[in-house]
Amino acid sequence: MAACVKQISSATVMSVLKYEDLIPEMEKAMSKVSSMAESGVDQPVRTVVKIKPADGYLGVMPVYSQYDNLLAAKLLCFYPHNSLQQEPSHYAIIMVFDAKNGAPKAMVDGDKITEMRTAAVSAVATKYLSPADPQVLAILGSGVQARSHCIAMRKIYPFKEVRIWSRNFANAEKLAKEMNGLACKTAEEAVSGADVINTVTSSPIPIIKLEWIKPGAHINAVGACRYDWNEIDPAIMQAAVVYVDSKDAAVKESGDIIMSKAEIYGELGEMILGVKEAKRDQLTVFKSLGLAIQDAVAAKMVLDRTE
Ligand SMILES: NC(=O)C1=CN([C@@H]2O[C@H](COP(=O)(O)OP(=O)(O)OC[C@H]3O[C@@H](n4cnc5c(N)ncnc54)[C@H](O)[C@@H]3O)[C@@H](O)[C@H]2O)C=CC1
Ligand SMILES: O=C(O)C1=NCCCC1
């Protein structure tokens, strides 16, 4: 390995990456995912190694983007029970290589990038799919993604009310205080009448029911990225127009899709490209799983700003 591979810390990532720039870059990246032959993106579905004693996994996420001249891979550990010991549930690093000769270029902290790019992609979905003039935002969960989704959603729409529910009410109150939102005692209270709902928990079973959801609402389903976990009531998945980040990944990795047998209407990128409609008047779900291209593009943004 080259002796001088650059190392970029989470502090540096935080200091240079801004949602205002990241959200449009994620929009471009998602359109490339849905036109891989033309965009020159090669991105296999991630390889997952299960860590049974910890109920966790290691995910390996490589990508090559020919026209961006970008070659990278994220290594991601998800240990869902870490948070009970006040330890992060996700750890990630992103290796960026020189696409010309394969030489390692930089090792970029992936925690902050995972946190921000996931919320930025949900923000893109919300921009297209939320009902017009949304007033009420609901966040289910109070961890890393809950916080980043609160911030990113407000970059797209100036919600009048932000409601936060968590299985631990004290944590919901803490995040609500930081975000100038309202802590809710139940998930039903949080989502009733909400225009945009973000499910960002590590729950392996559904946390919201169809009868609680306002007609025409938009849901970003961010947790349950395992084939045998679901976060959304199967009745919601059946009733909604379902968008995914990647069809190949969704049919392999998403319990919400697999267990409900819901039909996938299209990819987020297909909608951005205009190949599929943005059905914002109907109940919509964006099932997010997370893709390597999102990490690679975000890491490149960081590298470009630290040279
Ligand atoms: N789609 C994507 O690209 C990404 C998805 N994720 C997923 O999003 C979810 C949240 O991630 P983080 O905020 O980073 O995790 P975190 O560990 O910071 O927060 C997890 C939250 O889920 C709650 N939770 C855990 N088990 C629960 C249960 N059984 N019922 C209800 N709530 C429960 C916790 O109380 C906490 O509020 C995870 O499932 C994670 O794997 C994370 C990163 C990227
Ligand atoms: O970084 C990602 O992509 C993740 N996807 C699924 C859940 C863990 C993080």
mmCIF file of C-alpha atoms and ligand atoms in Angstrom:
data_model
loop_
_atom_site.group_PDB
_atom_site.id
_atom_site.type_symbol
_atom_site.label_atom_id
_atom_site.label_comp_id
_atom_site.label_asym_id
_atom_site.label_seq_id
_atom_site.Cartn_x
_atom_site.Cartn_y
_atom_site.Cartn_z
ATOM 1 C CA MET A 1 0.000 0.000 0.000
ATOM 2 C CA ALA A 2 1.198 3.526 -0.720
ATOM 3 C CA ALA A 3 2.853 4.914 2.403
ATOM 4 C CA CYS A 4 0.996 8.204 2.330
ATOM 5 C CA VAL A 5 -2.687 7.348 1.994
ATOM 6 C CA LYS A 6 -4.544 10.429 3.133
ATOM 7 C CA GLN A 7 -6.784 9.968 6.172
ATOM 8 C CA ILE A 8 -9.863 12.134 6.616
ATOM 9 C CA SER A 9 -11.503 12.311 10.024
ATOM 10 C CA SER A 10 -15.184 12.753 10.870
ATOM 11 C CA ALA A 11 -14.383 16.266 12.126
ATOM 12 C CA THR A 12 -13.039 17.188 8.691
ATOM 13 C CA VAL A 13 -16.036 15.587 6.956
ATOM 14 C CA MET A 14 -18.356 17.623 9.178
ATOM 15 C CA SER A 15 -16.505 20.838 8.525
ATOM 16 C CA VAL A 16 -16.661 20.597 4.722
ATOM 17 C CA LEU A 17 -19.864 18.725 3.897
ATOM 18 C CA LYS A 18 -23.052 20.796 3.821
ATOM 19 C CA TYR A 19 -26.577 19.570 3.082
ATOM 20 C CA GLU A 20 -27.139 22.432 0.655
ATOM 21 C CA ASP A 21 -24.456 20.915 -1.629
ATOM 22 C CA LEU A 22 -24.922 17.270 -0.728
ATOM 23 C CA ILE A 23 -28.655 17.079 -1.535
ATOM 24 C CA PRO A 24 -28.248 18.079 -5.228
ATOM 25 C CA GLU A 25 -25.238 15.756 -5.579
ATOM 26 C CA MET A 26 -27.296 12.858 -4.189
ATOM 27 C CA GLU A 27 -30.039 13.684 -6.678
ATOM 28 C CA LYS A 28 -27.524 13.388 -9.540
ATOM 29 C CA ALA A 29 -26.067 10.177 -8.077
ATOM 30 C CA MET A 30 -29.502 8.556 -7.821
ATOM 31 C CA SER A 31 -30.270 9.326 -11.449
ATOM 32 C CA LYS A 32 -26.999 7.595 -12.415
ATOM 33 C CA VAL A 33 -28.045 4.500 -10.443
ATOM 34 C CA SER A 34 -31.155 4.251 -12.585
ATOM 35 C CA SER A 35 -29.286 4.600 -15.887
ATOM 36 C CA MET A 36 -26.231 2.485 -15.112
ATOM 37 C CA ALA A 37 -25.435 1.467 -18.708
ATOM 38 C CA GLU A 38 -25.377 5.084 -19.931
ATOM 39 C CA SER A 39 -23.865 6.573 -16.787
ATOM 40 C CA GLY A 40 -21.059 4.012 -16.597
ATOM 41 C CA VAL A 41 -21.798 3.063 -12.994
ATOM 42 C CA ASP A 42 -20.970 -0.443 -11.840
ATOM 43 C CA GLN A 43 -22.396 -1.147 -8.404
ATOM 44 C CA PRO A 44 -23.191 -4.673 -7.231
ATOM 45 C CA VAL A 45 -25.632 -5.230 -4.383
ATOM 46 C CA ARG A 46 -23.587 -5.155 -1.183
ATOM 47 C CA THR A 47 -22.110 -8.327 0.239
ATOM 48 C CA VAL A 48 -23.192 -8.927 3.814
ATOM 49 C CA VAL A 49 -21.398 -11.080 6.367
ATOM 50 C CA LYS A 50 -23.543 -11.885 9.385
ATOM 51 C CA ILE A 51 -22.068 -11.631 12.883
ATOM 52 C CA LYS A 52 -24.480 -13.947 14.669
ATOM 53 C CA PRO A 53 -23.406 -13.473 18.319
ATOM 54 C CA ALA A 54 -23.955 -9.712 17.987
ATOM 55 C CA ASP A 55 -26.998 -9.914 15.686
ATOM 56 C CA GLY A 56 -24.951 -7.617 13.434
ATOM 57 C CA TYR A 57 -23.291 -7.582 10.051
ATOM 58 C CA LEU A 58 -20.378 -6.325 8.011
ATOM 59 C CA GLY A 59 -21.409 -4.866 4.657
ATOM 60 C CA VAL A 60 -18.969 -4.469 1.745
ATOM 61 C CA MET A 61 -20.032 -1.782 -0.717
ATOM 62 C CA PRO A 62 -17.858 -1.225 -3.833
ATOM 63 C CA VAL A 63 -18.634 1.065 -6.768
ATOM 64 C CA TYR A 64 -17.002 2.318 -9.966
ATOM 65 C CA SER A 65 -18.365 5.356 -11.746
ATOM 66 C CA GLN A 66 -16.652 5.669 -15.122
ATOM 67 C CA TYR A 67 -17.535 9.244 -16.062
ATOM 68 C CA ASP A 68 -16.884 10.528 -12.543
ATOM 69 C CA ASN A 69 -13.553 8.702 -12.636
ATOM 70 C CA LEU A 70 -14.466 7.421 -9.193
ATOM 71 C CA LEU A 71 -13.513 4.106 -7.609
ATOM 72 C CA ALA A 72 -14.389 3.484 -3.954
ATOM 73 C CA ALA A 73 -15.649 0.977 -1.429
ATOM 74 C CA LYS A 74 -17.338 1.415 1.919
ATOM 75 C CA LEU A 75 -16.917 -1.089 4.742
ATOM 76 C CA LEU A 76 -19.790 -0.835 7.163
ATOM 77 C CA CYS A 77 -20.470 -2.547 10.479
ATOM 78 C CA PHE A 78 -23.996 -2.528 11.893
ATOM 79 C CA TYR A 79 -24.252 -3.747 15.482
ATOM 80 C CA PRO A 80 -27.835 -2.813 16.453
ATOM 81 C CA HIS A 81 -27.448 -3.525 20.159
ATOM 82 C CA ASN A 82 -24.382 -1.291 20.632
ATOM 83 C CA SER A 83 -26.662 1.634 21.410
ATOM 84 C CA LEU A 84 -27.781 -0.077 24.643
ATOM 85 C CA GLN A 85 -24.165 0.488 25.819
ATOM 86 C CA GLN A 86 -24.207 4.069 24.517
ATOM 87 C CA GLU A 87 -21.914 3.004 21.664
ATOM 88 C CA PRO A 88 -22.601 3.856 17.997
ATOM 89 C CA SER A 89 -24.573 1.150 16.193
ATOM 90 C CA HIS A 90 -22.808 1.841 12.880
ATOM 91 C CA TYR A 91 -19.113 2.198 12.021
ATOM 92 C CA ALA A 92 -17.904 2.828 8.498
ATOM 93 C CA ILE A 93 -14.825 3.676 6.477
ATOM 94 C CA ILE A 94 -14.672 4.602 2.819
ATOM 95 C CA MET A 95 -11.593 3.757 0.748
ATOM 96 C CA VAL A 96 -11.136 5.897 -2.333
ATOM 97 C CA PHE A 97 -8.804 4.632 -5.075
ATOM 98 C CA ASP A 98 -7.214 6.289 -8.073
ATOM 99 C CA ALA A 99 -9.405 4.972 -10.895
ATOM 100 C CA LYS A 100 -6.496 5.276 -13.397
ATOM 101 C CA ASN A 101 -4.171 2.789 -11.710
ATOM 102 C CA GLY A 102 -6.004 1.427 -8.656
ATOM 103 C CA ALA A 103 -3.677 3.045 -6.142
ATOM 104 C CA PRO A 104 -5.299 3.833 -2.773
ATOM 105 C CA LYS A 105 -5.871 7.594 -2.519
ATOM 106 C CA ALA A 106 -7.637 8.198 0.774
ATOM 107 C CA MET A 107 -9.358 6.588 3.705
ATOM 108 C CA VAL A 108 -12.337 8.706 4.678
ATOM 109 C CA ASP A 109 -14.317 8.357 7.903
ATOM 110 C CA GLY A 110 -17.654 6.876 6.845
ATOM 111 C CA ASP A 111 -19.744 7.507 9.965
ATOM 112 C CA LYS A 112 -20.568 11.123 9.246
ATOM 113 C CA ILE A 113 -20.954 10.486 5.519
ATOM 114 C CA THR A 114 -23.415 7.636 6.199
ATOM 115 C CA GLU A 115 -25.321 9.886 8.572
ATOM 116 C CA MET A 116 -25.552 12.802 6.140
ATOM 117 C CA ARG A 117 -25.887 11.144 2.724
ATOM 118 C CA THR A 118 -28.767 8.939 3.918
ATOM 119 C CA ALA A 119 -30.726 11.973 5.108
ATOM 120 C CA ALA A 120 -29.802 13.882 1.943
ATOM 121 C CA VAL A 121 -31.242 11.086 -0.241
ATOM 122 C CA SER A 122 -34.451 11.062 1.845
ATOM 123 C CA ALA A 123 -34.584 14.826 1.324
ATOM 124 C CA VAL A 124 -34.478 14.298 -2.452
ATOM 125 C CA ALA A 125 -37.337 11.763 -2.226
ATOM 126 C CA THR A 126 -39.323 14.167 -0.043
ATOM 127 C CA LYS A 127 -38.814 17.059 -2.454
ATOM 128 C CA TYR A 128 -40.550 15.055 -5.202
ATOM 129 C CA LEU A 129 -43.047 12.947 -3.237
ATOM 130 C CA SER A 130 -44.370 14.903 -0.271
ATOM 131 C CA PRO A 131 -47.854 16.381 -0.550
ATOM 132 C CA ALA A 132 -47.774 20.046 -1.633
ATOM 133 C CA ASP A 133 -46.933 22.546 1.109
ATOM 134 C CA PRO A 134 -46.267 19.997 3.880
ATOM 135 C CA GLN A 135 -46.745 21.328 7.405
ATOM 136 C CA VAL A 136 -46.149 18.416 9.775
ATOM 137 C CA LEU A 137 -43.004 16.283 9.880
ATOM 138 C CA ALA A 138 -42.813 13.088 11.945
ATOM 139 C CA ILE A 139 -39.583 11.386 12.921
ATOM 140 C CA LEU A 140 -39.742 7.909 14.458
ATOM 141 C CA GLY A 141 -36.494 7.136 16.282
ATOM 142 C CA SER A 142 -34.102 9.391 18.163
ATOM 143 C CA GLY A 143 -30.666 8.180 17.053
ATOM 144 C CA VAL A 144 -28.127 9.357 14.501
ATOM 145 C CA GLN A 145 -30.452 9.163 11.480
ATOM 146 C CA ALA A 146 -33.343 10.746 13.371
ATOM 147 C CA ARG A 147 -31.219 13.812 14.014
ATOM 148 C CA SER A 148 -29.818 14.055 10.469
ATOM 149 C CA HIS A 149 -33.279 13.573 8.948
ATOM 150 C CA CYS A 150 -34.671 16.430 11.072
ATOM 151 C CA ILE A 151 -31.974 18.711 9.720
ATOM 152 C CA ALA A 152 -32.097 17.581 6.075
ATOM 153 C CA MET A 153 -35.925 17.649 5.836
ATOM 154 C CA ARG A 154 -35.939 21.286 6.916
ATOM 155 C CA LYS A 155 -33.555 22.150 4.079
ATOM 156 C CA ILE A 156 -36.346 21.147 1.689
ATOM 157 C CA TYR A 157 -39.521 22.399 3.415
ATOM 158 C CA PRO A 158 -40.081 24.778 6.354
ATOM 159 C CA PHE A 159 -42.275 22.441 8.397
ATOM 160 C CA LYS A 160 -44.466 24.218 10.984
ATOM 161 C CA GLU A 161 -44.427 21.252 13.326
ATOM 162 C CA VAL A 162 -41.797 18.557 13.912
ATOM 163 C CA ARG A 163 -42.901 15.564 15.990
ATOM 164 C CA ILE A 164 -40.474 13.027 17.384
ATOM 165 C CA TRP A 165 -41.299 9.609 18.827
ATOM 166 C CA SER A 166 -38.837 7.122 20.259
ATOM 167 C CA ARG A 167 -39.337 3.932 22.250
ATOM 168 C CA ASN A 168 -37.459 5.771 24.994
ATOM 169 C CA PHE A 169 -39.448 8.954 25.675
ATOM 170 C CA ALA A 170 -36.526 10.708 27.377
ATOM 171 C CA ASN A 171 -34.505 10.350 24.163
ATOM 172 C CA ALA A 172 -37.389 11.746 22.104
ATOM 173 C CA GLU A 173 -37.577 14.703 24.495
ATOM 174 C CA LYS A 174 -33.822 15.312 24.220
ATOM 175 C CA LEU A 175 -33.864 15.369 20.413
ATOM 176 C CA ALA A 176 -37.077 17.405 20.349
ATOM 177 C CA LYS A 177 -35.443 20.019 22.558
ATOM 178 C CA GLU A 178 -32.372 20.212 20.312
ATOM 179 C CA MET A 179 -34.489 20.376 17.135
ATOM 180 C CA ASN A 180 -37.185 22.680 18.473
ATOM 181 C CA GLY A 181 -39.727 19.904 17.976
ATOM 182 C CA LEU A 182 -42.395 18.144 19.984
ATOM 183 C CA ALA A 183 -41.788 14.797 21.743
ATOM 184 C CA CYS A 184 -44.650 12.306 21.380
ATOM 185 C CA LYS A 185 -45.568 9.505 23.755
ATOM 186 C CA THR A 186 -46.750 7.139 20.985
ATOM 187 C CA ALA A 187 -45.891 6.537 17.347
ATOM 188 C CA GLU A 188 -49.580 6.998 16.521
ATOM 189 C CA GLU A 189 -49.560 10.477 18.056
ATOM 190 C CA ALA A 190 -46.449 11.372 16.031
ATOM 191 C CA VAL A 191 -47.724 10.256 12.631
ATOM 192 C CA SER A 192 -51.438 11.149 12.857
ATOM 193 C CA GLY A 193 -52.015 13.958 10.367
ATOM 194 C CA ALA A 194 -48.313 14.128 9.432
ATOM 195 C CA ASP A 195 -47.475 15.012 5.836
ATOM 196 C CA VAL A 196 -43.983 13.510 5.852
ATOM 197 C CA ILE A 197 -42.922 10.566 8.028
ATOM 198 C CA ASN A 198 -39.394 9.238 8.499
ATOM 199 C CA THR A 199 -38.941 5.804 10.053
ATOM 200 C CA VAL A 200 -35.361 5.727 11.296
ATOM 201 C CA THR A 201 -35.198 2.988 13.917
ATOM 202 C CA SER A 202 -33.494 -0.373 14.344
ATOM 203 C CA SER A 203 -36.824 -2.057 14.940
ATOM 204 C CA PRO A 204 -37.151 -5.477 13.271
ATOM 205 C CA ILE A 205 -40.965 -5.240 13.356
ATOM 206 C CA PRO A 206 -43.476 -2.631 12.112
ATOM 207 C CA ILE A 207 -43.788 0.570 14.134
ATOM 208 C CA ILE A 208 -46.569 2.296 12.152
ATOM 209 C CA LYS A 209 -50.029 1.203 11.026
ATOM 210 C CA LEU A 210 -51.969 2.111 7.894
ATOM 211 C CA GLU A 211 -54.982 3.455 9.813
ATOM 212 C CA TRP A 212 -52.793 6.125 11.477
ATOM 213 C CA ILE A 213 -51.520 7.577 8.191
ATOM 214 C CA LYS A 214 -53.024 10.634 6.488
ATOM 215 C CA PRO A 215 -54.057 10.018 2.847
ATOM 216 C CA GLY A 216 -51.375 11.298 0.492
ATOM 217 C CA ALA A 217 -48.612 11.331 3.123
ATOM 218 C CA HIS A 218 -45.040 10.518 2.159
ATOM 219 C CA ILE A 219 -42.929 8.026 4.157
ATOM 220 C CA ASN A 220 -39.157 7.679 4.022
ATOM 221 C CA ALA A 221 -38.556 4.119 5.266
ATOM 222 C CA VAL A 222 -34.899 4.156 6.255
ATOM 223 C CA GLY A 223 -34.491 1.386 8.864
ATOM 224 C CA ALA A 224 -35.061 -2.371 8.423
ATOM 225 C CA CYS A 225 -32.328 -2.857 5.825
ATOM 226 C CA ARG A 226 -32.435 -6.617 6.237
ATOM 227 C CA TYR A 227 -34.470 -9.179 4.300
ATOM 228 C CA ASP A 228 -36.157 -10.468 7.478
ATOM 229 C CA TRP A 229 -36.803 -7.101 9.191
ATOM 230 C CA ASN A 230 -39.678 -4.743 8.489
ATOM 231 C CA GLU A 231 -40.423 -1.340 9.971
ATOM 232 C CA ILE A 232 -43.601 -0.534 8.035
ATOM 233 C CA ASP A 233 -46.994 -2.241 8.338
ATOM 234 C CA PRO A 234 -47.309 -4.539 5.268
ATOM 235 C CA ALA A 235 -50.771 -2.957 4.718
ATOM 236 C CA ILE A 236 -49.010 0.408 4.177
ATOM 237 C CA MET A 237 -46.590 -1.160 1.702
ATOM 238 C CA GLN A 238 -49.529 -2.687 -0.185
ATOM 239 C CA ALA A 239 -51.536 0.558 -0.213
ATOM 240 C CA ALA A 240 -48.678 2.904 -1.152
ATOM 241 C CA VAL A 241 -46.902 3.756 -4.372
ATOM 242 C CA VAL A 242 -43.476 2.303 -3.546
ATOM 243 C CA TYR A 243 -40.195 3.817 -4.724
ATOM 244 C CA VAL A 244 -36.785 2.306 -3.918
ATOM 245 C CA ASP A 245 -33.184 3.445 -4.258
ATOM 246 C CA SER A 246 -32.268 0.267 -6.162
ATOM 247 C CA LYS A 247 -34.595 -2.501 -7.339
ATOM 248 C CA ASP A 248 -31.762 -5.053 -7.317
ATOM 249 C CA ALA A 249 -31.032 -4.251 -3.666
ATOM 250 C CA ALA A 250 -34.683 -3.970 -2.592
ATOM 251 C CA VAL A 251 -35.676 -7.470 -3.672
ATOM 252 C CA LYS A 252 -32.656 -8.889 -1.842
ATOM 253 C CA GLU A 253 -32.296 -6.708 1.244
ATOM 254 C CA SER A 254 -35.626 -5.143 2.175
ATOM 255 C CA GLY A 255 -37.937 -7.104 4.475
ATOM 256 C CA ASP A 256 -40.518 -4.345 3.997
ATOM 257 C CA ILE A 257 -40.656 -5.230 0.289
ATOM 258 C CA ILE A 258 -40.058 -8.977 0.543
ATOM 259 C CA MET A 259 -42.432 -9.766 3.421
ATOM 260 C CA SER A 260 -45.282 -7.527 2.212
ATOM 261 C CA LYS A 261 -44.866 -8.683 -1.424
ATOM 262 C CA ALA A 262 -45.463 -5.033 -2.308
ATOM 263 C CA GLU A 263 -45.070 -4.012 -5.922
ATOM 264 C CA ILE A 264 -42.183 -1.644 -6.599
ATOM 265 C CA TYR A 265 -43.437 1.238 -8.731
ATOM 266 C CA GLY A 266 -39.985 2.535 -9.597
ATOM 267 C CA GLU A 267 -36.561 3.709 -8.525
ATOM 268 C CA LEU A 268 -35.995 7.182 -7.126
ATOM 269 C CA GLY A 269 -33.594 7.786 -10.017
ATOM 270 C CA GLU A 270 -36.204 6.753 -12.595
ATOM 271 C CA MET A 271 -38.517 9.344 -11.099
ATOM 272 C CA ILE A 272 -35.825 12.013 -11.154
ATOM 273 C CA LEU A 273 -35.159 11.169 -14.817
ATOM 274 C CA GLY A 274 -38.881 11.426 -15.590
ATOM 275 C CA VAL A 275 -39.202 7.769 -16.600
ATOM 276 C CA LYS A 276 -41.587 7.237 -13.664
ATOM 277 C CA GLU A 277 -44.110 9.722 -12.300
ATOM 278 C CA ALA A 278 -43.795 11.445 -8.938
ATOM 279 C CA LYS A 279 -47.199 10.498 -7.510
ATOM 280 C CA ARG A 280 -47.249 13.136 -4.785
ATOM 281 C CA ASP A 281 -51.067 13.115 -4.464
ATOM 282 C CA GLN A 282 -51.024 9.493 -3.345
ATOM 283 C CA LEU A 283 -49.626 7.706 -0.286
ATOM 284 C CA THR A 284 -45.969 7.123 -1.167
ATOM 285 C CA VAL A 285 -43.126 5.165 0.442
ATOM 286 C CA PHE A 286 -39.467 5.633 -0.415
ATOM 287 C CA LYS A 287 -37.639 2.504 0.756
ATOM 288 C CA SER A 288 -34.037 3.484 1.315
ATOM 289 C CA LEU A 289 -31.301 0.870 1.696
ATOM 290 C CA GLY A 290 -28.180 2.915 1.110
ATOM 291 C CA LEU A 291 -25.893 2.612 -1.918
ATOM 292 C CA ALA A 292 -22.139 2.746 -2.424
ATOM 293 C CA ILE A 293 -22.394 5.502 -5.053
ATOM 294 C CA GLN A 294 -23.860 7.818 -2.398
ATOM 295 C CA ASP A 295 -20.803 7.247 -0.213
ATOM 296 C CA ALA A 296 -18.340 7.541 -3.086
ATOM 297 C CA VAL A 297 -19.802 10.835 -4.322
ATOM 298 C CA ALA A 298 -19.884 12.279 -0.798
ATOM 299 C CA ALA A 299 -16.293 11.141 -0.149
ATOM 300 C CA LYS A 300 -15.183 12.780 -3.412
ATOM 301 C CA MET A 301 -16.856 16.030 -2.343
ATOM 302 C CA VAL A 302 -14.870 15.886 0.889
ATOM 303 C CA LEU A 303 -11.604 15.125 -0.908
ATOM 304 C CA ASP A 304 -12.134 17.915 -3.429
ATOM 305 C CA ARG A 305 -12.604 20.343 -0.540
ATOM 306 C CA THR A 306 -9.572 19.243 1.427
ATOM 307 C CA GLU A 307 -6.940 19.203 -1.311
HETATM 308 N N1 LIG B 1 -31.052 3.305 4.374
HETATM 309 C C1 LIG B 1 -29.829 3.675 4.676
HETATM 310 O O1 LIG B 1 -29.060 4.110 3.830
HETATM 311 C C2 LIG B 1 -29.382 3.611 6.090
HETATM 312 C C3 LIG B 1 -30.169 2.998 7.025
HETATM 313 N N2 LIG B 1 -29.799 2.990 8.325
HETATM 314 C C4 LIG B 1 -30.699 2.323 9.265
HETATM 315 O O2 LIG B 1 -31.490 3.317 9.916
HETATM 316 C C5 LIG B 1 -31.798 2.902 11.233
HETATM 317 C C6 LIG B 1 -31.368 3.973 12.228
HETATM 318 O O3 LIG B 1 -29.964 4.134 12.166
HETATM 319 P P1 LIG B 1 -29.197 5.063 13.232
HETATM 320 O O4 LIG B 1 -30.016 6.237 13.554
HETATM 321 O O5 LIG B 1 -27.827 5.250 12.714
HETATM 322 O O6 LIG B 1 -29.150 4.109 14.497
HETATM 323 P P2 LIG B 1 -29.097 4.521 16.040
HETATM 324 O O7 LIG B 1 -28.594 3.325 16.759
HETATM 325 O O8 LIG B 1 -28.389 5.800 16.203
HETATM 326 O O9 LIG B 1 -30.625 4.764 16.412
HETATM 327 C C7 LIG B 1 -31.525 3.695 16.403
HETATM 328 C C8 LIG B 1 -32.877 4.168 16.895
HETATM 329 O O10 LIG B 1 -33.789 3.066 16.779
HETATM 330 C C9 LIG B 1 -34.426 2.863 18.023
HETATM 331 N N3 LIG B 1 -34.764 1.456 18.144
HETATM 332 C C10 LIG B 1 -33.914 0.403 18.230
HETATM 333 N N4 LIG B 1 -34.609 -0.738 18.342
HETATM 334 C C11 LIG B 1 -35.921 -0.396 18.326
HETATM 335 C C12 LIG B 1 -37.122 -1.127 18.402
HETATM 336 N N5 LIG B 1 -37.114 -2.465 18.533
HETATM 337 N N6 LIG B 1 -38.293 -0.457 18.341
HETATM 338 C C13 LIG B 1 -38.318 0.895 18.203
HETATM 339 N N7 LIG B 1 -37.198 1.647 18.140
HETATM 340 C C14 LIG B 1 -36.023 1.000 18.198
HETATM 341 C C15 LIG B 1 -33.436 3.350 19.070
HETATM 342 O O11 LIG B 1 -34.092 3.644 20.272
HETATM 343 C C16 LIG B 1 -32.876 4.590 18.369
HETATM 344 O O12 LIG B 1 -33.748 5.663 18.542
HETATM 345 C C17 LIG B 1 -31.104 1.559 11.414
HETATM 346 O O13 LIG B 1 -31.998 0.520 11.122
HETATM 347 C C18 LIG B 1 -30.007 1.624 10.387
HETATM 348 O O14 LIG B 1 -29.480 0.375 10.025
HETATM 349 C C19 LIG B 1 -28.669 3.614 8.762
HETATM 350 C C20 LIG B 1 -27.835 4.209 7.860
HETATM 351 C C21 LIG B 1 -28.102 4.215 6.454
HETATM 352 O O1 LIG B 2 -24.629 2.767 4.919
HETATM 353 C C1 LIG B 2 -25.582 2.118 4.484
HETATM 354 O O2 LIG B 2 -25.844 2.090 3.283
HETATM 355 C C2 LIG B 2 -26.418 1.333 5.399
HETATM 356 N N1 LIG B 2 -27.362 0.678 4.902
HETATM 357 C C3 LIG B 2 -28.192 -0.239 5.616
HETATM 358 C C4 LIG B 2 -28.138 -0.058 7.069
HETATM 359 C C5 LIG B 2 -26.821 0.243 7.566
HETATM 360 C C6 LIG B 2 -26.146 1.355 6.828
#
